[in-house]
Coordinates of N, CA and C in Angstrom, one line a residue:
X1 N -99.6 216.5 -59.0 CA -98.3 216.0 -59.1 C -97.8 215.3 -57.9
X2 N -98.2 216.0 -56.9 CA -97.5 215.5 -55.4 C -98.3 214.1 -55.6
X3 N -99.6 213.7 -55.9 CA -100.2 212.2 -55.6 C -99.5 211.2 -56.8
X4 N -99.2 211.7 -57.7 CA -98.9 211.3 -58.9 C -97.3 210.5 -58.7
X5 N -96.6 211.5 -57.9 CA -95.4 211.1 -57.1 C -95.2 210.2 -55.8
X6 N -96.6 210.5 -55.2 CA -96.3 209.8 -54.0 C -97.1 208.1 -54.3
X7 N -97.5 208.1 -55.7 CA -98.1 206.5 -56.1 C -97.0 205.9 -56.6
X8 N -95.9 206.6 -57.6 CA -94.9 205.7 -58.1 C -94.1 205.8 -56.8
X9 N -93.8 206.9 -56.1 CA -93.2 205.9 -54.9 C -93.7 204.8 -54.5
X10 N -94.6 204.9 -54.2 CA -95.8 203.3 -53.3 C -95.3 202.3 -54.5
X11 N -95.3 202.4 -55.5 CA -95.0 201.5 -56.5 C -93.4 201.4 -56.4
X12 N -92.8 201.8 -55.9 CA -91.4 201.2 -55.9 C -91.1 200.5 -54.7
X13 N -91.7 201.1 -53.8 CA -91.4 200.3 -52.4 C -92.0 198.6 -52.7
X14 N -92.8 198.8 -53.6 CA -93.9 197.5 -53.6 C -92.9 196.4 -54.4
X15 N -92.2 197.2 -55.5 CA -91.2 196.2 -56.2 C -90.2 196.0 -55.2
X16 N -89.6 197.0 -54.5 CA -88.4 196.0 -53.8 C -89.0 195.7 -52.9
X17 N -89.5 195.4 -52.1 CA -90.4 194.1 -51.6 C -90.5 192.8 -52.3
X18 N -91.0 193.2 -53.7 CA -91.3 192.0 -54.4 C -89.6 191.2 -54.8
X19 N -89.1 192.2 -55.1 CA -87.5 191.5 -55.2 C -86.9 191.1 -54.1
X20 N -87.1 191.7 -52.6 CA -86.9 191.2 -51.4 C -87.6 190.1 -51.2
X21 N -88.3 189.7 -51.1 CA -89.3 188.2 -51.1 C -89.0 187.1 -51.9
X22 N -88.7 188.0 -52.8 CA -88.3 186.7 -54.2 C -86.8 186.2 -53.9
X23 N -86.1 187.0 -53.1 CA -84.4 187.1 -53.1 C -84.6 185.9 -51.7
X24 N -85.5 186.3 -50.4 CA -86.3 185.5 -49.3 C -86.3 184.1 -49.8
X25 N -87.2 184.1 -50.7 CA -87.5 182.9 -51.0 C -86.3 181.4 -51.6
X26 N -85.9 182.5 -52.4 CA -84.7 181.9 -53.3 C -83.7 181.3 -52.0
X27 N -83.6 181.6 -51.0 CA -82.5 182.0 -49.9 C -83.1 180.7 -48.9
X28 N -84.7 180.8 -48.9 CA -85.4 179.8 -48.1 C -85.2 178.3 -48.8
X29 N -85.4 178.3 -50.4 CA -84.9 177.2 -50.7 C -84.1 176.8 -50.8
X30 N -82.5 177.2 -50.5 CA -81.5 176.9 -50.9 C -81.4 176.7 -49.2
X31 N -81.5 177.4 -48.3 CA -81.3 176.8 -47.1 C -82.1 175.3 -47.2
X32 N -83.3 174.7 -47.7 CA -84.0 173.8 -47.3 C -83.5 172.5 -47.8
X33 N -82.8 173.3 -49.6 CA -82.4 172.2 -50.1 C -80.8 171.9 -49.2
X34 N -80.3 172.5 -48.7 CA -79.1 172.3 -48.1 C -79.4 171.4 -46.6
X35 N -80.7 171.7 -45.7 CA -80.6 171.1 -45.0 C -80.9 169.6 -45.2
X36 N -81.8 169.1 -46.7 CA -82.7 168.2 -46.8 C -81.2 167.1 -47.2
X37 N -80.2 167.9 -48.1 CA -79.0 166.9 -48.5 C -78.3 166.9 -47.3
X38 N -77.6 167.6 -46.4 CA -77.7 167.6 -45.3 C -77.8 166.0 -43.9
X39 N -79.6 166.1 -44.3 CA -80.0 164.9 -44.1 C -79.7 163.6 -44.7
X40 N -79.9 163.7 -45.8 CA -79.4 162.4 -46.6 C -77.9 162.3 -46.5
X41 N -77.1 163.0 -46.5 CA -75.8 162.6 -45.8 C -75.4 162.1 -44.6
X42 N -76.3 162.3 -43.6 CA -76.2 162.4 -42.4 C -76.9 160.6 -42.5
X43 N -78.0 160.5 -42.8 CA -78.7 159.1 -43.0 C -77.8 158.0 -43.4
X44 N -77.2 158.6 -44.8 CA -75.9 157.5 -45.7 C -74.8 157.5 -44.3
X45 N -74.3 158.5 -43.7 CA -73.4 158.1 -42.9 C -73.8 157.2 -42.2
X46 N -74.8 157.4 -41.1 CA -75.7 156.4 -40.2 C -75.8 154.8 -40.9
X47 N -76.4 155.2 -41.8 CA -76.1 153.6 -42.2 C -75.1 153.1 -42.4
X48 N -73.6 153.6 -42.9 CA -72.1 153.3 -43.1 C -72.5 152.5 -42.0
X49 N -72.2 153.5 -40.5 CA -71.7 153.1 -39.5 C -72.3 151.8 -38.9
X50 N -73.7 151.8 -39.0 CA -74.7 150.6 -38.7 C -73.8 149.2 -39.6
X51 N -73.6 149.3 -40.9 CA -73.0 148.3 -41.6 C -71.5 148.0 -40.7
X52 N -70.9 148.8 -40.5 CA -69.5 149.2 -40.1 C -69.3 148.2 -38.4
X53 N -70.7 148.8 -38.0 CA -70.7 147.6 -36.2 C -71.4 147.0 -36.5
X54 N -72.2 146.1 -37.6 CA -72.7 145.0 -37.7 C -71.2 143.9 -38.3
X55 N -70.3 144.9 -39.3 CA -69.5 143.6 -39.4 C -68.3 143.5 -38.4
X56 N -68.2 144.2 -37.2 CA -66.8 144.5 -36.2 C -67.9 143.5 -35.6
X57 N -69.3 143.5 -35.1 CA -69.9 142.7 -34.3 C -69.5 140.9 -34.4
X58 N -69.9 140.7 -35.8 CA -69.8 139.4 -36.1 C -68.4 139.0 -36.0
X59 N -67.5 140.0 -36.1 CA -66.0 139.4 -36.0 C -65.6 139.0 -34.6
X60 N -66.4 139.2 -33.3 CA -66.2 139.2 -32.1 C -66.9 138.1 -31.6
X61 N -66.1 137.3 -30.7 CA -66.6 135.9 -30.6 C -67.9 136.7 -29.0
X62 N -68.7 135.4 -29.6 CA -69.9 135.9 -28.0 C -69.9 136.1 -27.1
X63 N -68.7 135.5 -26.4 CA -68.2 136.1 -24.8 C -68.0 137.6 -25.0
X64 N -67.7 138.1 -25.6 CA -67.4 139.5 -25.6 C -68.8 140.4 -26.2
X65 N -69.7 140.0 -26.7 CA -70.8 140.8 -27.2 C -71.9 140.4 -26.5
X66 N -71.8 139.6 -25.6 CA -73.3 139.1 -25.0 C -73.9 139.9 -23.9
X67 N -74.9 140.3 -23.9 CA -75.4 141.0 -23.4 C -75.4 142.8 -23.5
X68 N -74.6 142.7 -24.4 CA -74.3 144.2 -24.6 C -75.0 144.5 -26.0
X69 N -75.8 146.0 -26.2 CA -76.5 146.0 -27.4 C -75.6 147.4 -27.5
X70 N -75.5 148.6 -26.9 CA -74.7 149.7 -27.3 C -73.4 149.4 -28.3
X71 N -73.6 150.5 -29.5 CA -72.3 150.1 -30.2 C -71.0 150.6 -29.4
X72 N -71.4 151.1 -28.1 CA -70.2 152.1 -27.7 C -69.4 150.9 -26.8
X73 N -70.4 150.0 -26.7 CA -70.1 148.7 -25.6 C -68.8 147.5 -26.1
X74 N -69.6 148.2 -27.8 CA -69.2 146.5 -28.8 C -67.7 147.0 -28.9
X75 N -67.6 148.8 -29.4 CA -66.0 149.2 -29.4 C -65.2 148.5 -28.4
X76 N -65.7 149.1 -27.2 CA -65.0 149.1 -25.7 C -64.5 147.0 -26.2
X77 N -65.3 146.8 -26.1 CA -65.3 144.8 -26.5 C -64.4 144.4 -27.1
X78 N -64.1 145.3 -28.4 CA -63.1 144.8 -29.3 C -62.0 145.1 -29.5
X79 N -61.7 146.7 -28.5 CA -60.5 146.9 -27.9 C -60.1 146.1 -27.1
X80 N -60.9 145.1 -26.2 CA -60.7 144.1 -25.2 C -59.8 142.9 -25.9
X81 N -60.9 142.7 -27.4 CA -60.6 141.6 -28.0 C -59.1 141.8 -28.2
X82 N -58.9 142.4 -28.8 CA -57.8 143.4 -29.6 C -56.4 142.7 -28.7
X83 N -56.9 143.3 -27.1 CA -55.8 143.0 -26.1 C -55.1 141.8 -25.9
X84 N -56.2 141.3 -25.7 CA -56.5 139.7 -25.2 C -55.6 139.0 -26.5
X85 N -55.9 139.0 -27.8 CA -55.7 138.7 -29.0 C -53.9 138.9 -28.7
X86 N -53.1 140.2 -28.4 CA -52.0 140.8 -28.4 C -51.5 139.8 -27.7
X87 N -51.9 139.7 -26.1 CA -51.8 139.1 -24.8 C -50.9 137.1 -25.1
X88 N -52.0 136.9 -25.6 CA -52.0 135.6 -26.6 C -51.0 135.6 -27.4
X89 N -50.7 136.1 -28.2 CA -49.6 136.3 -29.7 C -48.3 136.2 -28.4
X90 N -48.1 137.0 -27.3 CA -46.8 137.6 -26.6 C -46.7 135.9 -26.2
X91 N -48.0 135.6 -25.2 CA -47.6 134.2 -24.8 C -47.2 132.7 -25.6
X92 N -47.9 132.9 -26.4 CA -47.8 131.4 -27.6 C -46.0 131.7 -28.0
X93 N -45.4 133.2 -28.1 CA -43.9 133.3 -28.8 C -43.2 132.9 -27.6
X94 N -43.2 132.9 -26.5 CA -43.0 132.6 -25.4 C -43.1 131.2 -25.4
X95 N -44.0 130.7 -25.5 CA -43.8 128.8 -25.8 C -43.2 128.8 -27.1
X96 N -43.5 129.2 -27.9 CA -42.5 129.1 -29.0 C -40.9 129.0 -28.9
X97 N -40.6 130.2 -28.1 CA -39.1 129.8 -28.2 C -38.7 129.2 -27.2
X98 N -39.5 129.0 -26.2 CA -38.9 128.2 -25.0 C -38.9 126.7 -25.9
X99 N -40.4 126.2 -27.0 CA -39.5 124.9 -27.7 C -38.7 125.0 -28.0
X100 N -38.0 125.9 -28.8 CA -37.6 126.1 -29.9 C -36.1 125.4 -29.2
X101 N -35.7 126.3 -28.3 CA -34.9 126.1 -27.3 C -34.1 124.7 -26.8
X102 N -35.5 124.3 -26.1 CA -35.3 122.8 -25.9 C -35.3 121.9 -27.1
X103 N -35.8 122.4 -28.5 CA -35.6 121.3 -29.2 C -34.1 121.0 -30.2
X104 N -33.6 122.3 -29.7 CA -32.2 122.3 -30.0 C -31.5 121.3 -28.8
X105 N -31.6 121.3 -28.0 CA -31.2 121.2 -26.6 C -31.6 119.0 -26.9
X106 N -32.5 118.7 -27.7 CA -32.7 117.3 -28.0 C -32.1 116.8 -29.2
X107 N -31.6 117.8 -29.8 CA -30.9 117.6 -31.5 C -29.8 117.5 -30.3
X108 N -29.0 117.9 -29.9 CA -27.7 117.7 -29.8 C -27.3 116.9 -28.6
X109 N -28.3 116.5 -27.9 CA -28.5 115.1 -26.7 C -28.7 113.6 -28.1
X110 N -29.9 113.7 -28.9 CA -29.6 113.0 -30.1 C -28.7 112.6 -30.6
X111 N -27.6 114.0 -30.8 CA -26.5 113.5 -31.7 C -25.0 113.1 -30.6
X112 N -25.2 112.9 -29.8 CA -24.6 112.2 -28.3 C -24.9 111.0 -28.7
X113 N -26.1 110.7 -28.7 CA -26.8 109.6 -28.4 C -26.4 108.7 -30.0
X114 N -26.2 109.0 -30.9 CA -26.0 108.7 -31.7 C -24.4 107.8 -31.6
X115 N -23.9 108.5 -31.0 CA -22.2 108.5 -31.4 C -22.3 107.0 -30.3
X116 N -23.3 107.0 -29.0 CA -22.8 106.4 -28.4 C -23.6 104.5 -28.7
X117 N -24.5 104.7 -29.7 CA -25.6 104.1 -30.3 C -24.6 102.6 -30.6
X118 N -23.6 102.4 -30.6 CA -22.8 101.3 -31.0 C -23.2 100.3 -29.6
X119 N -22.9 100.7 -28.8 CA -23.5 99.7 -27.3 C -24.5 99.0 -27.2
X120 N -25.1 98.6 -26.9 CA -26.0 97.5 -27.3 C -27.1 98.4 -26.1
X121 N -26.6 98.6 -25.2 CA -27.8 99.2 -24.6 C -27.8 101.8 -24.9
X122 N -28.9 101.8 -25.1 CA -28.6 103.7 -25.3 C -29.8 103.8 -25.0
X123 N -29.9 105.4 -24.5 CA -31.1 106.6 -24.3 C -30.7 107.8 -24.8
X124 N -32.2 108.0 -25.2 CA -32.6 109.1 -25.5 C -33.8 110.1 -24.7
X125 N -33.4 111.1 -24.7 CA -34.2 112.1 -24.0 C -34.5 112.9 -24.8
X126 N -36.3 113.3 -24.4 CA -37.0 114.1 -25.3 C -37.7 115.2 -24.2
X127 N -37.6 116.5 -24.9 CA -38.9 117.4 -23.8 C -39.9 116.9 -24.3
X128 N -40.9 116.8 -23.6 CA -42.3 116.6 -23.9 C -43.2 117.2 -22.7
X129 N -44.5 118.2 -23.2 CA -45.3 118.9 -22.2 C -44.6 119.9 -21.5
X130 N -44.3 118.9 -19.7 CA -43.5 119.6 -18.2 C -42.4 118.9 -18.1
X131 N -42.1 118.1 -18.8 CA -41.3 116.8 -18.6 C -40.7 116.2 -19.5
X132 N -40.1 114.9 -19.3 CA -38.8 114.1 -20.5 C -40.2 113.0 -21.0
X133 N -39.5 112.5 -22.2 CA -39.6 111.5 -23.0 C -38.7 110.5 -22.7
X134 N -38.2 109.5 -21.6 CA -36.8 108.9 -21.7 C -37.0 107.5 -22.2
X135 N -36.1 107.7 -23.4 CA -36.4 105.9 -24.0 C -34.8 105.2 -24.2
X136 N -35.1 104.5 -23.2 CA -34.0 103.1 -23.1 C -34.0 102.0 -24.4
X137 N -33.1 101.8 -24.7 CA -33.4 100.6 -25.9 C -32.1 99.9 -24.8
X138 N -32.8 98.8 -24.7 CA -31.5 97.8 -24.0 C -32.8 96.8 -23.1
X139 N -31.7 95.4 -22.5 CA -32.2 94.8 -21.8 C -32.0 94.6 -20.4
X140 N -30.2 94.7 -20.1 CA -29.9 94.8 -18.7 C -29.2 95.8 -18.3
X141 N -29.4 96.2 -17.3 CA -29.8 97.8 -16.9 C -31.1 98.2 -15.6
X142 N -30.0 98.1 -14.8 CA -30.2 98.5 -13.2 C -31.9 99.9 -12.9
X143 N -32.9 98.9 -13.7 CA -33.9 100.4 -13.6 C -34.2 101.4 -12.3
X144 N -33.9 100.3 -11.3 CA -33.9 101.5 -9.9 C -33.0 102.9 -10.1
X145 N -31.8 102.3 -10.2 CA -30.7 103.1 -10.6 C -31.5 104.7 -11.3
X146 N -31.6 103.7 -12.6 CA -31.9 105.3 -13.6 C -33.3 105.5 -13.3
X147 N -34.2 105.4 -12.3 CA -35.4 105.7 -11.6 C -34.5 106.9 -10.6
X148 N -33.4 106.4 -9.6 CA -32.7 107.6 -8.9 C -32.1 108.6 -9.4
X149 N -31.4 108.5 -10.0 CA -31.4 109.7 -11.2 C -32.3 110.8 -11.7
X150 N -33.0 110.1 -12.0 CA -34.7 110.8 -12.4 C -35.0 111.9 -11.3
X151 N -35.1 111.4 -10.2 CA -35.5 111.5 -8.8 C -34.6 112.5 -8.5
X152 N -33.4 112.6 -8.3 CA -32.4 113.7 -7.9 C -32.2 114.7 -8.9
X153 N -32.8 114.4 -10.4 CA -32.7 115.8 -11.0 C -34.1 116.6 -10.9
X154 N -34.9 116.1 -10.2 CA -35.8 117.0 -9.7 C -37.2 116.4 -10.3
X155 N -37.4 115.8 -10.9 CA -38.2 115.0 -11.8 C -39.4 113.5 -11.4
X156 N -40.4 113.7 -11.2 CA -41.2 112.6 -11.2 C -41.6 111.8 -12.4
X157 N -42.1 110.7 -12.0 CA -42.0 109.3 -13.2 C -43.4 109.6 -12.9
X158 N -44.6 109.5 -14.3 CA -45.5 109.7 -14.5 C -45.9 108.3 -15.2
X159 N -44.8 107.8 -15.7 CA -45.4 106.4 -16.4 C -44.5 105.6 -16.7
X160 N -44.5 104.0 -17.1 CA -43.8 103.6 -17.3 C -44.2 102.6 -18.5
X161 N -43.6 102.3 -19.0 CA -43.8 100.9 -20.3 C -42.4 100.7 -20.6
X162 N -43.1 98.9 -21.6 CA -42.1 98.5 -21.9 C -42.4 97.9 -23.0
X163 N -42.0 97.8 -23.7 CA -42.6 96.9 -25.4 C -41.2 96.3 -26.1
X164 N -41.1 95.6 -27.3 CA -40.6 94.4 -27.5 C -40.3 95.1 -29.0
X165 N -39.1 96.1 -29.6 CA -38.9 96.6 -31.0 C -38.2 95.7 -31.3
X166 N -38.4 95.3 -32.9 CA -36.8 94.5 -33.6 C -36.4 93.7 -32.5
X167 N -37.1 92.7 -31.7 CA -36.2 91.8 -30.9 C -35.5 92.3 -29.7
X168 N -35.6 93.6 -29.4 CA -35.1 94.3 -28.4 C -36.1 95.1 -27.5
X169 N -36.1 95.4 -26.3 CA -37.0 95.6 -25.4 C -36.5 97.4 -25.3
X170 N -37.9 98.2 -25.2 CA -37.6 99.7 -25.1 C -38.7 100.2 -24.1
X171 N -37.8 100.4 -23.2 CA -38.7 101.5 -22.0 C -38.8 102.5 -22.6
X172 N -39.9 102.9 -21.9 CA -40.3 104.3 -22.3 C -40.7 105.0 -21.0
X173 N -40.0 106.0 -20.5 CA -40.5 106.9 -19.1 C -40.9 108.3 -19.4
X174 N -42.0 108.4 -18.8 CA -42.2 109.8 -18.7 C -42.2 110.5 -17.6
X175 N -41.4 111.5 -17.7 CA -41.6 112.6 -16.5 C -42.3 113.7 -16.6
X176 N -42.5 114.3 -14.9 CA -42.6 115.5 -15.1 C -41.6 116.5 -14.3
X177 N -41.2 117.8 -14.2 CA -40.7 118.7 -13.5 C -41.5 118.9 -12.1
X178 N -40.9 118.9 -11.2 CA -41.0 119.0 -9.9 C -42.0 120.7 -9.4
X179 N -41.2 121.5 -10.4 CA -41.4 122.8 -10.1 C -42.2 123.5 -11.2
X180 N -42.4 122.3 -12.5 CA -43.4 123.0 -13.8 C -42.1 123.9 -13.9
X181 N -41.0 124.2 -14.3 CA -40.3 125.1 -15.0 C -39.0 124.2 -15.8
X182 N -39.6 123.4 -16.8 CA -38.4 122.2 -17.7 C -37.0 123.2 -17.7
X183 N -37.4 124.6 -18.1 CA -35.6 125.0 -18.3 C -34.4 124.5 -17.7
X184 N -35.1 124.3 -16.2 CA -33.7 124.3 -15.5 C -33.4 122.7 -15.3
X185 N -33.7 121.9 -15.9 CA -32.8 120.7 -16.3 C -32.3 120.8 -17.4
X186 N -30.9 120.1 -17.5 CA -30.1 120.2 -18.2 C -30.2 119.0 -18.9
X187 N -31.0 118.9 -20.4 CA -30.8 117.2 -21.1 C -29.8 116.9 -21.2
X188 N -28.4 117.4 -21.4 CA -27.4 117.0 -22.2 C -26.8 116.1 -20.8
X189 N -26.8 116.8 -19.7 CA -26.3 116.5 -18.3 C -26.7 115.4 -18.1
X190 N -28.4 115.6 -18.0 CA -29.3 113.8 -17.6 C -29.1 112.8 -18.5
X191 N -29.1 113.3 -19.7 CA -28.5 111.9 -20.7 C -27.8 111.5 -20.7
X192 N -26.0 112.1 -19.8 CA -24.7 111.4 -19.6 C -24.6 110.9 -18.5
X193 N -26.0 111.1 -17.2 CA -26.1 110.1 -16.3 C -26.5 108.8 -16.2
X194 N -28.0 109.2 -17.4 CA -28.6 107.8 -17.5 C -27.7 106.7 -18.4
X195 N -26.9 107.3 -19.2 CA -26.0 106.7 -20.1 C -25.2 105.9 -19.4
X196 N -24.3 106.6 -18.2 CA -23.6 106.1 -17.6 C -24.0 105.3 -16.5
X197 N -25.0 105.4 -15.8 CA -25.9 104.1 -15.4 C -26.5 102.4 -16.0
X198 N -26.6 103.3 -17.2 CA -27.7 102.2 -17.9 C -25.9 101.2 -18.3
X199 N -24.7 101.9 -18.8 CA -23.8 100.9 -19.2 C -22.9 100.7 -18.3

């Protein structure tokens, strides 16, 4: 009896073993299949990202990607871009309303100029660039004169013409600002000088 007993023992140890192994097993594949999707997740992401800095790459003009092959390079790049981009938008609104400004500042030198348009001789002042647009329509009219003028509001003569409209003769001057900063002439001011020179 004792061997008889001590075989079906041996026989039980041998089954849970066998259900231990099999439980092993079961346990080994589900770890492998976990680490194998795992991988393929990890791969799909990799390629996202690959797709993801191939199209942030192409959106970045060459000066910023040349010579650089790291994606960590191309980030750093397009945060640059990014800036530069901001930098830009701040400055261009910055010319923006500085026209904007002055072009209000020529509507209502215009509408001066309008009223006073009955004379046979008038000007008009335009900003243009650093400097005026000054157009004379008339024939006699002291041009040293409204050359001094020019001169004492701070302003250099960059050009001069003269051409033949409708039978009447029209200067055209261009200036520029002395100091590159047009604000601080006053159109409405110079146009009631040259006005009052020119008649």
């Amino acid at each position: 009896m004792d061997n008889n007993f001590l075989i079906n023992n041996n026989n039980g140890r041998k089954g849970q073993r066998r259900k231990q192994l099999t439980v092993d097993n079961i346990t080994i594949e589900d770890e492998l299949k976990k680490k194998e999707m795992h991988r393929d997740i990890e791969k799909k992401r990799r390629q996202e990202m690959g797709q993801f800095f191939t199209s942030l790459r192409s959106l970045l003009p060459l000066e910023y990607i040349k010579g650089k092959r790291a994606m960590s390079d191309h980030v750093n790049e397009a945060a640059k871009y990014v800036k530069d981009l901001e930098n830009n938008v701040a400055r261009l609104t910055g010319k923006r309303d500085e026209l904007k400004k002055l072009s209000n500042l020529t509507i209502n030198a215009t509408a001066s100029t309008s009223a006073t348009n009955t004379s046979s001789t008038y000007v008009v002042v335009n900003p243009c660039f650093s400097g005026f647009e000054i157009l004379i329509n008339g024939e006699d009219f002291p041009l040293s004169r409204v050359l001094q003028v020019l001169f004492d509001e701070g302003l250099d003569v960059i050009s001069y013409s003269c051409s033949t409209v409708d039978e009447r003769l029209l200067h055209i001057i261009y200036t520029e600002v002395n100091d590159n900063d047009i604000t601080y002439v006053d159109i409405s001011e110079l146009h009631q000088k040259l006005t009052r020179v020119i008649n």
